[in-house]
Each structure stands twice: as structure tokens, then as C-alpha cells.
XYZ file of C-alpha atoms in Angstrom:
525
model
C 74.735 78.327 69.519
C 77.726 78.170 71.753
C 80.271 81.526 71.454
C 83.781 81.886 71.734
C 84.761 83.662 74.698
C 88.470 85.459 73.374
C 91.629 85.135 75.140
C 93.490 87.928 77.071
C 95.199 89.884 74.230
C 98.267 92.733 74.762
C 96.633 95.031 76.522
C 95.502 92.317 79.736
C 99.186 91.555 80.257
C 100.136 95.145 80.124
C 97.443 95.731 82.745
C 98.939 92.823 84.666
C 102.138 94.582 84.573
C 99.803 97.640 86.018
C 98.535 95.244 88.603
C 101.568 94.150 89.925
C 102.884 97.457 91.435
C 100.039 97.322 94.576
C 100.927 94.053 95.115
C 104.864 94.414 94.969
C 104.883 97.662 96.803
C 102.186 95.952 99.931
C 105.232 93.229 100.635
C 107.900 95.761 100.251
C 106.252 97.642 103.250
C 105.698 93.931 104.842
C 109.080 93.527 104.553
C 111.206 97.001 105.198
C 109.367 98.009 108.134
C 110.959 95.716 110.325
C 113.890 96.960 109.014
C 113.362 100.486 109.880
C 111.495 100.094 113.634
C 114.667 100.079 115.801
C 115.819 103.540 114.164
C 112.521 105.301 113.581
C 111.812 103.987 118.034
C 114.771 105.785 118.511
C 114.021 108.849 116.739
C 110.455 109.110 117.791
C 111.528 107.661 121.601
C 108.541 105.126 120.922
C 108.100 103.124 124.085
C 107.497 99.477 123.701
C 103.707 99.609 123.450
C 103.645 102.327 120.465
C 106.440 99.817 118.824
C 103.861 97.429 118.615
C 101.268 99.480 117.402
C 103.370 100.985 114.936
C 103.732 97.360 113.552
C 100.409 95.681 114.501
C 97.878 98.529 113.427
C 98.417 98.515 110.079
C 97.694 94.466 109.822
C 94.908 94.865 111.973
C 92.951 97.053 109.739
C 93.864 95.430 106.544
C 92.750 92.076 108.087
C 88.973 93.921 109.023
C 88.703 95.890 105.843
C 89.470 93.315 103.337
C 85.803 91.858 103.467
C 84.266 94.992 103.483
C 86.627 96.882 100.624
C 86.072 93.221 98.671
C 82.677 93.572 98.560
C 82.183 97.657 98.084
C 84.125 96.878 94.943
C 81.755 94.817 93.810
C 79.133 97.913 93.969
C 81.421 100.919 93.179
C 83.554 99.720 90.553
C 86.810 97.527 91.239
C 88.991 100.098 89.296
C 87.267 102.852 90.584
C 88.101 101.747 93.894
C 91.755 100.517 93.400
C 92.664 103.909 92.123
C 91.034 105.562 95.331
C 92.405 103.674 97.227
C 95.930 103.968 95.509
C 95.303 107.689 96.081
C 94.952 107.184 99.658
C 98.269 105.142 100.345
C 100.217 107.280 98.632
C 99.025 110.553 100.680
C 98.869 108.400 103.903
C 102.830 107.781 102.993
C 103.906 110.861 102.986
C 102.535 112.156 106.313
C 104.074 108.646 108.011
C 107.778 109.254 106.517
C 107.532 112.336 108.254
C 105.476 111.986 111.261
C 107.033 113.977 114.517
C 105.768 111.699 117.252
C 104.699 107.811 117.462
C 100.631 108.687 117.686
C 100.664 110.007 114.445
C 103.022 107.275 113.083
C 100.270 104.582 114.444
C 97.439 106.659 113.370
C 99.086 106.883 109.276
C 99.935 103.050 110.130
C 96.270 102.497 110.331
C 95.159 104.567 107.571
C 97.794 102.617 105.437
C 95.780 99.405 106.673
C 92.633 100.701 105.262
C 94.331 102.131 101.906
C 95.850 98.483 101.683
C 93.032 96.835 102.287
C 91.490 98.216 98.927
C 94.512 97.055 96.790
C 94.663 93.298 96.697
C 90.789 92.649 96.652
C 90.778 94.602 93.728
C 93.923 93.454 91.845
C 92.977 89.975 92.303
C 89.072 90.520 90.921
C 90.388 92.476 88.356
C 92.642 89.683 87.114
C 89.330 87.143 87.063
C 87.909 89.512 84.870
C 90.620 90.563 82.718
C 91.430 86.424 81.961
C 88.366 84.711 81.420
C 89.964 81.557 80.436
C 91.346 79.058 83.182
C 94.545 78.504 81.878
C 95.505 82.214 81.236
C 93.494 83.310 84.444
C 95.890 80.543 86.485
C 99.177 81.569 84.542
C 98.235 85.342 85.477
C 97.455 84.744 89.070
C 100.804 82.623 89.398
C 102.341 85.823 88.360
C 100.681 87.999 90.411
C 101.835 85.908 93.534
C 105.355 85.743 92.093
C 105.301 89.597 92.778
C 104.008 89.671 95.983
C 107.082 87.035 96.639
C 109.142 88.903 95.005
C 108.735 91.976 96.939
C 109.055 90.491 100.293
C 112.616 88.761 99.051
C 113.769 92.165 97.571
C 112.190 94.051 100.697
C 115.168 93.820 103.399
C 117.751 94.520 100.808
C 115.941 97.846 99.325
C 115.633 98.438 103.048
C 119.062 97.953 104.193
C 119.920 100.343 101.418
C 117.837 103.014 101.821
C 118.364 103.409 106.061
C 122.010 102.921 105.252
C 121.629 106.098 103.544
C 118.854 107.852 104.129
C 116.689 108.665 107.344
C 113.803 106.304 108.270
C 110.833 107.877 106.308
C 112.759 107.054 102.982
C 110.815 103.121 103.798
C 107.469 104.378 103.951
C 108.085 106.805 100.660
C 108.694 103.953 98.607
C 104.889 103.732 98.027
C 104.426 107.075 96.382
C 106.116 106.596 92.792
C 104.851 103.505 92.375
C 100.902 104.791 93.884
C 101.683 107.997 91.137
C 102.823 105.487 88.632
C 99.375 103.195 89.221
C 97.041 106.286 88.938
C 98.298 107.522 85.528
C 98.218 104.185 84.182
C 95.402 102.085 85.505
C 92.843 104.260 83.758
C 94.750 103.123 80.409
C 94.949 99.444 80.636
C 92.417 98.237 83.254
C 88.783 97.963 82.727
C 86.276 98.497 85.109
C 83.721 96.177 86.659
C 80.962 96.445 89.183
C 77.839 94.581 90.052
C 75.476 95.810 88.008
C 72.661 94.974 90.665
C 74.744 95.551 93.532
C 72.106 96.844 96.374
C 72.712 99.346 99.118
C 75.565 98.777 101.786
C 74.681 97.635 104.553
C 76.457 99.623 107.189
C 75.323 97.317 110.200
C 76.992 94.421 108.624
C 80.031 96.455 108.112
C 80.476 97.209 111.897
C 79.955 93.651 112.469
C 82.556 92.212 110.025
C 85.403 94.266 111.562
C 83.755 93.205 115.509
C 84.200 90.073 113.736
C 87.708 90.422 112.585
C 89.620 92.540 115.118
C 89.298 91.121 118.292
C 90.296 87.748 116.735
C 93.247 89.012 115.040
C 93.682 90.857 117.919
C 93.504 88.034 120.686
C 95.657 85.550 118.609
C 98.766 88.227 118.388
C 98.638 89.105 122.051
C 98.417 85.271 122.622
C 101.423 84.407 120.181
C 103.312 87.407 122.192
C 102.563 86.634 125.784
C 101.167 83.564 125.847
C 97.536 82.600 127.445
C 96.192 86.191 129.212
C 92.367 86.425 129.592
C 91.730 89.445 127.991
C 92.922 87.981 124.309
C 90.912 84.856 124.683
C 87.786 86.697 125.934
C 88.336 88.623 122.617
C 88.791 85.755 120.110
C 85.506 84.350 121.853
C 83.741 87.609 121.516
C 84.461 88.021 117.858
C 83.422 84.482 117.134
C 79.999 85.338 118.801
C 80.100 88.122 116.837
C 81.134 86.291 113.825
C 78.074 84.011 114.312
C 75.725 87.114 114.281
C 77.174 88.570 111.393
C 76.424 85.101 109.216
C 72.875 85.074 110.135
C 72.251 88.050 109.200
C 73.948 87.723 105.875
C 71.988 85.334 105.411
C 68.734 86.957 105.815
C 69.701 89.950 103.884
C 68.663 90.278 100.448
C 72.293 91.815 99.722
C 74.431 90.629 102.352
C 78.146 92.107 102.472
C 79.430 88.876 102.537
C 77.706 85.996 99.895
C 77.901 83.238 102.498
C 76.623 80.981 99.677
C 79.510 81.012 98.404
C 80.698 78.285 100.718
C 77.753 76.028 99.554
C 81.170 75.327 96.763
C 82.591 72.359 98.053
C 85.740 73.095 95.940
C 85.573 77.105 97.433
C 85.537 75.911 100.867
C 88.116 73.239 100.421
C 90.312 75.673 98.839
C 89.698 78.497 101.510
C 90.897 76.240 104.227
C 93.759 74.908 102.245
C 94.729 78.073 102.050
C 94.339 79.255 105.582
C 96.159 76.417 106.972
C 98.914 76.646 104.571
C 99.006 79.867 105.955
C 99.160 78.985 109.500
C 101.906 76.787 108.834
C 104.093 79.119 106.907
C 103.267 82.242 108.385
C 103.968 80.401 111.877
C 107.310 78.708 110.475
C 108.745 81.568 108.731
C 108.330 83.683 112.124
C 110.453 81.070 114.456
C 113.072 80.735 111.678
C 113.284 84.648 111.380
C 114.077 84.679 115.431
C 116.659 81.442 115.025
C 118.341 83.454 112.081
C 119.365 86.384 114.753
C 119.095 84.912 117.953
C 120.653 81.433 117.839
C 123.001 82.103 114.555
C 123.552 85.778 115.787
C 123.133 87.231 111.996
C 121.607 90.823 111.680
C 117.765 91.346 110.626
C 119.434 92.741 106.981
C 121.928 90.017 106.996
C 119.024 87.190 108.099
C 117.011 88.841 105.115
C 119.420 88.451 102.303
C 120.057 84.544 103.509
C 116.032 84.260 102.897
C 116.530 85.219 99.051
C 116.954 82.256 97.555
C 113.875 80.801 99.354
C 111.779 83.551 97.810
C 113.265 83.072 94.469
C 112.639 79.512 95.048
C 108.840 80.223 95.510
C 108.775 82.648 92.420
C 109.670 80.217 90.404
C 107.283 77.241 91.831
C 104.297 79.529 91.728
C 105.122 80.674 87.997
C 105.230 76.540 87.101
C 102.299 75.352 88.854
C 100.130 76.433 86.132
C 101.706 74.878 83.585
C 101.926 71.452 85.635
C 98.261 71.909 86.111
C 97.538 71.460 82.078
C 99.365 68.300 81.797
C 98.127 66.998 85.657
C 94.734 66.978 87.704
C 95.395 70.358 89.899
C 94.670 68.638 92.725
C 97.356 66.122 92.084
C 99.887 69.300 91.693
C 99.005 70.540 95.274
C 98.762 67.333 96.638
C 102.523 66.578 95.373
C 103.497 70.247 96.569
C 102.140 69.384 100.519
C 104.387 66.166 100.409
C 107.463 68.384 98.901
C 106.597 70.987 101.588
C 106.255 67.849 104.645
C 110.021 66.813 103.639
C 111.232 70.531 104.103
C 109.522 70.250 107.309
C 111.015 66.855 108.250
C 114.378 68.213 107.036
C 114.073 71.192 109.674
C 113.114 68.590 111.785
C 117.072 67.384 111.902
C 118.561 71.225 112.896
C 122.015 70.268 114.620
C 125.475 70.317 114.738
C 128.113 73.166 112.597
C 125.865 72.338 109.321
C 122.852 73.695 111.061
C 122.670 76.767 109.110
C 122.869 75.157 105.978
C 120.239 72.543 106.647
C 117.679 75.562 108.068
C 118.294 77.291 104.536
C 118.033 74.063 102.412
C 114.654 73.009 104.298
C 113.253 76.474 104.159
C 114.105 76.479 100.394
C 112.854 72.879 99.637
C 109.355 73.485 101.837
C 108.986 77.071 100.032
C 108.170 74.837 96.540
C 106.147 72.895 98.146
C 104.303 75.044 99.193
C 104.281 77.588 96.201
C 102.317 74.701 94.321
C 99.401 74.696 95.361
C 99.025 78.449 96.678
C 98.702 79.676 92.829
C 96.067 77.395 91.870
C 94.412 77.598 94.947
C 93.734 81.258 94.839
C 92.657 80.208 91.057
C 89.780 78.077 92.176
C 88.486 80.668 94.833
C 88.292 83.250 92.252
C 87.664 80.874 89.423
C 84.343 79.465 91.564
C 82.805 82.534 92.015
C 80.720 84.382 88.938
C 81.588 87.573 88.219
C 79.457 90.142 90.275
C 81.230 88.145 93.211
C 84.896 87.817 92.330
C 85.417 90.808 94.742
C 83.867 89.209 97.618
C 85.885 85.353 96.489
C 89.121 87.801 96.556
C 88.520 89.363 100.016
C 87.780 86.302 101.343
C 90.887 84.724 99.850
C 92.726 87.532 101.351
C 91.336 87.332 104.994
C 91.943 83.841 104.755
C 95.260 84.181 104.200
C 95.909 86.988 107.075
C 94.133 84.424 109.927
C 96.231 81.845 108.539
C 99.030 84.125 109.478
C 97.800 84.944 113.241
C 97.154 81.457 113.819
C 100.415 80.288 112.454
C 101.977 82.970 114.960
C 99.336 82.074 117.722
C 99.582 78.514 117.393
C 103.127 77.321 116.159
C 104.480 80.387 118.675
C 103.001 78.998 121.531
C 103.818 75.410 120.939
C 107.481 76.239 119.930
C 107.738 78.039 123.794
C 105.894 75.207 125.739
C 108.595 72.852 124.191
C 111.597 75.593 124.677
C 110.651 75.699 128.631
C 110.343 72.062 128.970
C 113.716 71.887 127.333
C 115.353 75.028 128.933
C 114.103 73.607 132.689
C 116.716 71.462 133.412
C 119.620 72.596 131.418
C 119.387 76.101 133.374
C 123.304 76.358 134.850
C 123.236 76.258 138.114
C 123.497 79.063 140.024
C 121.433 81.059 138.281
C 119.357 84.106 139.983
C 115.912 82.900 140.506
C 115.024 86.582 138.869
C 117.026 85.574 135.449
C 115.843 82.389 135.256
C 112.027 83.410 135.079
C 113.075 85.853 132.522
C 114.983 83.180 130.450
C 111.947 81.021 130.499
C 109.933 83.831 128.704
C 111.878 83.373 125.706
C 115.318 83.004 123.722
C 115.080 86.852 123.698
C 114.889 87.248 127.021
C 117.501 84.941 127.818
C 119.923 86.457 125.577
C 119.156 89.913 127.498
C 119.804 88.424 131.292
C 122.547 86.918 129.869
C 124.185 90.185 129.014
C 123.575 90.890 132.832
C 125.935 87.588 134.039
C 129.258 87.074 135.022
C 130.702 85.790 131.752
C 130.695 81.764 131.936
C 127.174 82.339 133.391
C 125.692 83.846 130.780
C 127.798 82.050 128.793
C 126.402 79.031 129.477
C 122.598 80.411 129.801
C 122.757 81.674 126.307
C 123.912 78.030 125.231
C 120.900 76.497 126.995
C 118.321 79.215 125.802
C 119.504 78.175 122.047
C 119.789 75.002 122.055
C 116.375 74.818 123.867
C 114.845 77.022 121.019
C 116.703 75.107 118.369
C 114.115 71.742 120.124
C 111.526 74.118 119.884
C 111.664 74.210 116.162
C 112.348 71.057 115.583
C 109.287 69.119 117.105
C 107.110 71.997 115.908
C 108.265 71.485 112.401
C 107.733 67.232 113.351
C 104.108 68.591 113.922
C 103.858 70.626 110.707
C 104.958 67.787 108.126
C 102.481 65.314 109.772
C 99.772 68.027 108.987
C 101.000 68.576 106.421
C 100.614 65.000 105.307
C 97.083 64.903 106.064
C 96.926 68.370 104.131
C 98.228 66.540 100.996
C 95.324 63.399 101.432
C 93.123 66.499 101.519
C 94.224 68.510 98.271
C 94.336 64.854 96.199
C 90.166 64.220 97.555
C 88.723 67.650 97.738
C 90.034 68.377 94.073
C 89.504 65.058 92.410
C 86.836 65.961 89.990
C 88.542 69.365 88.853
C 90.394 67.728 85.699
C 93.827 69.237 84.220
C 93.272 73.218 82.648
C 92.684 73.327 78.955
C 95.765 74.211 76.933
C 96.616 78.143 76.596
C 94.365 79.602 73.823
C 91.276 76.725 74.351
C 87.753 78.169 73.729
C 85.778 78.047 76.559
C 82.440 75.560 76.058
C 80.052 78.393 76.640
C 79.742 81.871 76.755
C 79.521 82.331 80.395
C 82.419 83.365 82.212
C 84.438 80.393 82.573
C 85.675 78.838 85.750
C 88.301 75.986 86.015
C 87.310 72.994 84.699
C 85.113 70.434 87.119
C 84.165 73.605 89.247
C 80.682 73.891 89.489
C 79.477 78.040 88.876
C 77.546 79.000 91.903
């Protein structure tokens, strides 16, 4: 006899509420810290190296812990572990708002990695537990993105704010009300879940996951940042090899850290690599557009922040409707429409010139940001909504990690072919009689060019900094060419890969069976 499985009632969408505040407090730090680096260098006399530790370590560590705090979880108790966790980032806070010197700053950086790491494994496993059914599960994580979006559009203004008034450590004590505010609530309105046959850790496998993780995270940012240097490609190929260990012997493991059967899912895997390219495309977009914002427009980082508002409300609002397209359309239809929507942002971006350039960048940014907000909600719906239960900590983490590579490539990838396309551009528009010393340095970068220009006799630098930004401005253009022809092919891939997975049941449908649902059309593992 087949059971009704209930809905979510009050007390889920309280605890959604609950489960918000990691999520919208992880962008704000995303987003403020880049606010706050020029004044807290200056106050700590960081050099340039610590600067980029002081931003780098904490993704680093996130991006190596996720798998491992996805799956421990899993064994400990995802509440259990969210409020540690919680614990942790809000004492780790407090000792980086007022660190004396830039070592300790890093070392609470990469502390906060670890603490973060915890948070958005467990949120998003939570959620899969908390709404069993596919429609509320999709509506829920739709809203639970919308935060994370959210945070990252209110980010620079909060920022602005509090340096205008307040000393640099105010951005990194954000965390702590809202960490206090988690820990007396979550108790309350969250339930806990583990495995209940979860197995020992295997510590091994942990070592190997973040020898996995690192040095590829590691090599693709040094690569985005100073182009091809041995070291950073020996370690992407090192932690591939390592990579390649680490799935064997998951495999041979009678509880692996990592279920690498979960990619026997056709519809997990498609989604996961959706995802991660979506990622590499965004992440890698959003990065040169930041740079054309200051350097080539000459607006200020806070200035440059508000201007990227209505692109984040833009992609609240997508993420909150894909959902409820996906009940009256195939969800793969829904993402397949969003890639097209997010190609003709692209292709828009692709046409940056004349006194309207500014408005074009923020119309494009705005009209790829739906696109792309489609099919991100229901995609991280059908990784979570694949997996069974005991494993929705280890579909989150991977979900999560995902999403970081995408990121590095993006930055890696799109970074690198943006500046082979600026130099070919900037070559022979260089004015002439320019120091062989400056024009090396302008060839480096828009940055750098702007810097040696400040170093010219006025029409000379003048005319350098004209070259260097129109050069970038060609840059972004053919690399955003590239990106809506992927993009295209992207689209082919969502409307194939998710043809069988047929429109979500209304809101309040039974599932068919008392198992924990997953979206309709996905096969359980």
C-alpha cells in the first residue's frame, strides 16, 4: 500500500529562513572583502604576496574541504555539524577583525575557509531533507540561491558603509550576529540527519581529496594571474594524478569519502557539468567586467558594485521563477531556454563600443544574469534530488566544488584568452615612442598600463591608456563571441541530457511512494 509522504509544513520554511543566514553571510564576505583589502594592506603594511593570500586562502580551503565536510556530515549529523561549524566562523571572525599583522590575518582567512566549508554542504542537504517533495524541494532551493545572490548584490554597499565609518575589521564582524543568531535558532527549527550506517572516516582519502583539490585550484589562479609559469601547471597535473588515485581507491573502499557511484546518474553527471561550466563562464565573465567597470570606465570598486545591483536583483528574481516554470514546462526545456537567454547577453557584450558602452555592458550583464539564473536553481535540484538520502551531503559538496572549479577555470581560462587577444590588439596601437620598459609592462595588462601611464609625459600616457582600453574592451568582446557559442552548445545539451525528466508535480502533489522522492524522470541511485 503506497503512503503519503507530507509536505513541508511552517516550521520547514521557518528553518529555511534559519538556513539562509550561512548562506547570505558566505557572499557578504565574498563580496566586502574586496572592499576592505586596500585599507586593511595599508594598515597591516601587507606586501603584495600576503594581499593575495589574504584573499586566495580562504577560497582555497573552502574549495578542499567541501568534499570532505560534505561527506563527514553525512556520518556526524548535518545539523550537528552546521552548528559547529557556525561556532567556528564566528570565533575565527573575531580574531581576523582584529588581527595585528598579515600572518595572522591569512592564517584566520584559512580557518574561515574551513568554517565555510561546513556551511553550504550542510544547508543545502538539510534543505533535501527538510522538502521531500520536488516541487517544494525546487521552490526552496531557488530561494536559497536567491540569498546567496542577494548577499553578493547587497555586499559592496554594506561594505562601502561600514569602512566609510568604521575601521576595517567591522567587514569580517559581520559574521558574528548572524553565526550567534544561527546557533540559538537552528536547534529549534532544523532537524538532524546522519547516515545511519555511515562507516569510519577514512583519513587517507581525506589527505588525498584536498592533494586533489589544492594544487588545481591552486595552479589555475596563478595561471589566470600570470599567465603560463611551470610551477602552476606542474601542480594542476599533479593533483589530477592525484585525483586519479583518490577515485580508485574510493572505489575499492567499502565506505569511500566520496560515493563515486553517484556519477553512474546520467542526469547527476549532466547536471554537475552544467553546472561547472556555467560556472566557468560566469565566474570568468563577471571577473573581466569587474576590471572594465574601474579600469576602462574609471568608476570606484563601491561605485562599480552598486552599478552590478540590478543584475543581482535580476538573478533573484529568475532563480525564484524557475521553479514555477518547471511545473508547467519539461525542466530541461527551462534551462535550455535560459542558456539561449544567457548566449544573447553574451552576444550583446559582444557589441561594447562607442559613448553607450556602459549602458550596453549593464543591459547584457543583466539580460545574461536570467539566463543564466534558470537553470542554476533546478540544476542544483537534480544533484540533490538524484541522490538518496544518506548521500545528499556528499551530492551537496560535490555541487559545491563544482561550482568553485567552475570559478577557477572561468578565471583561468576566459582570463587568459581575454589577455592573448588584449596583446594582439594592444601590439600595434602602442604610440610610438614609447620606452621599450613601459611597453612590456603595458602588455602585462590594462592594469599595468594604466600604472606606466601615470609615469608618461601627458599625451603619452594619454594615448597609452587609450590603447590599453580599447585593447581590453576587444578582449571582452571576442571572449564573450566565444562564451555565447558555448553557450549555444550548452543549451543543445540541457534540452538532451534532461529530456526524460518531465515537468514537477504541482505544489502539494503526493509523492507515488514512500521513498524519499526525487524529481520526476530521475532515476534513485
Amino acid at each position: 500500500m503506497r503512503t503519503a509522504n507530507p509536505g513541508a509544513g511552517r516550521r520547514e520554511w521557518v528553518g529555511l529562513a534559519v538556513l539562509a543566514l550561512p548562506t547570505l553571510l558566505l557572499a557578504l564576505d565574498l563580496s566586502v572583502l574586496y572592499l576592505a583589502l586596500p585599507r586593511l594592506s595599508a594598515d597591516l603594511d601587507a606586501d603584495s604576496t600576503q594581499q593575495l593570500w589574504i584573499t586566495d586562502a580562504y577560497g582555497f580551503l573552502i574549495a578542499g574541504f567541501l568534499v570532505t565536510m560534505g561527506t563527514l556530515g553525512d556520518r556526524v549529523g548535518r545539523r550537528r555539524l552546521l552548528l559547529i561549524g557556525a561556532g567556528a566562523f564566528a570565533v575565527v571572525s573575531v580574531v581576523a577583525a582584529y588581527a595585528p599583522n598579515p600572518p595572522l590575518l591569512i592564517a584566520a582567512r584559512a580557518l574561515l575557509g574551513v568554517a565555510g566549508a561546513t556551511l553550504m554542504p550542510s544547508t543545502l542537504a538539510l534543505i533535501s531533507n527538510m522538502f521531500r517533495l520536488p516541487a517544494q524541494r525546487a521552490v526552496a532551493v531557488g530561494i536559497w540561491m536567491s540569498c546567496f545572490m542577494g548577499g553578493m548584490a547587497v555586499g559592496p554597499v554594506i561594505g562601502g558603509v561600514l569602512l566609510e565609518n568604521f575601521w576595517w575589521g567591522s567587514a569580517f564582524l559581520l559574521g558574528v550576529p548572524v553565526m550567534a543568531l544561527l546557533l540559538v535558532t537552528a536547534p529549534l527549527l532544523l532537524p538532524e540527519y546522519r547516515d545511519p550506517h555511515p562507516g569510519p572516516l577514512d583519513v587517507v582519502s581525506v589527505a588525498m581529496s584536498l592533494a586533489t583539490i589544492l594544487p588545481v585550484v591552486y595552479g589555475l589562479k596563478e595561471l589566470a594571474r600570470h599567465g603560463w609559469r611551470p610551477l602552476p601547471a606542474l601542480a594542476i597535473v599533479a593533483g589530477m594524478l592525484v585525483g586519479l588515485l583518490f577515485v580508485r581507491r574510493q572505489r575499492r573502499l567499502p565506505h569511500p569519502l566520496l560515493d563515486v557511484g553517484l556519477f553512474r546518474n546520467r542526469t547527476f553527471t549532466a547536471a554537475l557539468l552544467l553546472f561547472l561550466l556555467n560556472g566557468l563562464l560566469m565566474g570568468g565573465t563577471f571577473l573581466l567586467l569587474s576590471q572594465w567597470l574601474q579600469l576602462v570606465e574609471g568608476l570606484s570598486p563601491l561605485r562599480a558594485g552598486v552599478l552590478l545591483v540590478p543584475q543581482a536583483v535580476a538573478m533573484i528574481g529568475a532563480t525564484t521563477l524557475a521553479p514555477l516554470l518547471a511545473r508547467r514546462f519539461r525542466p530541461g526545456h527551462v534551462m535550455a531556454v535560459g542558456q539561449l537567454i544567457t548566449a544573447a547577453g553574451f552576444l550583446l557584450l559582444s557589441r561594447v563600443e562607442g559613448d553607450a558602452a556602459l549602458l550596453v555592458v549593464l543591459v547584457a550583464f543583466v539580460v545574461a544574469s536570467i539566463g543564466i539564473a534558470l537553470p542554476s536553481a533546478l540544476i542544483t535540484d537534480l544533484i540533490v534530488g538524484s541522490a538518496p538520502p544518506e548521500r545528499a551531503g556528499s551530492a551537496a559538496s560535490l555541487s559545491e566544488t563544482s561550482g568553485e572549479f567552475g570559478i577557477a577555470l572561468g578565471v583561468a581560462v576566459l582570463g587568459s584568452f581575454s589577455a592573448v587577444v588584449y596583446r594582439a590588439e594592444l601590439g600595434p596601437a602602442l604610440p610610438a615612442g614609447l620606452p621599450t620598459g613601459a611597453a612590456d609592462r603595458a602588455r602585462d595588462g590594462l592594469s599595468g598600463a594604466v600604472t606606466v601611464a601615470g609615469e608618461l609625459p601627458g599625451g603619452l600616457g594619454a594615448a597609452l591608456v587609450d590603447a590599453a582600453r580599447s585593447a581590453y574592451t576587444s578582449g571582452l568582446s571576442v571572449t564573450a563571441t566565444a562564451g555565447a557559442v558555448l553557450l549555444l552548445g550548452l543549451a543543445v545539451l540541457a534540452a538532451l541530457a534532461f529530456r526524460s525528466v518531465p515537468p514537477y508535480p504541482p505544489a502539494g502533489a503526493e509523492p507515488a511512494h514512500d521513498e524519499a522522492p526525487t524529481p520526476a524522470g530521475v532515476a534513485p541511485l
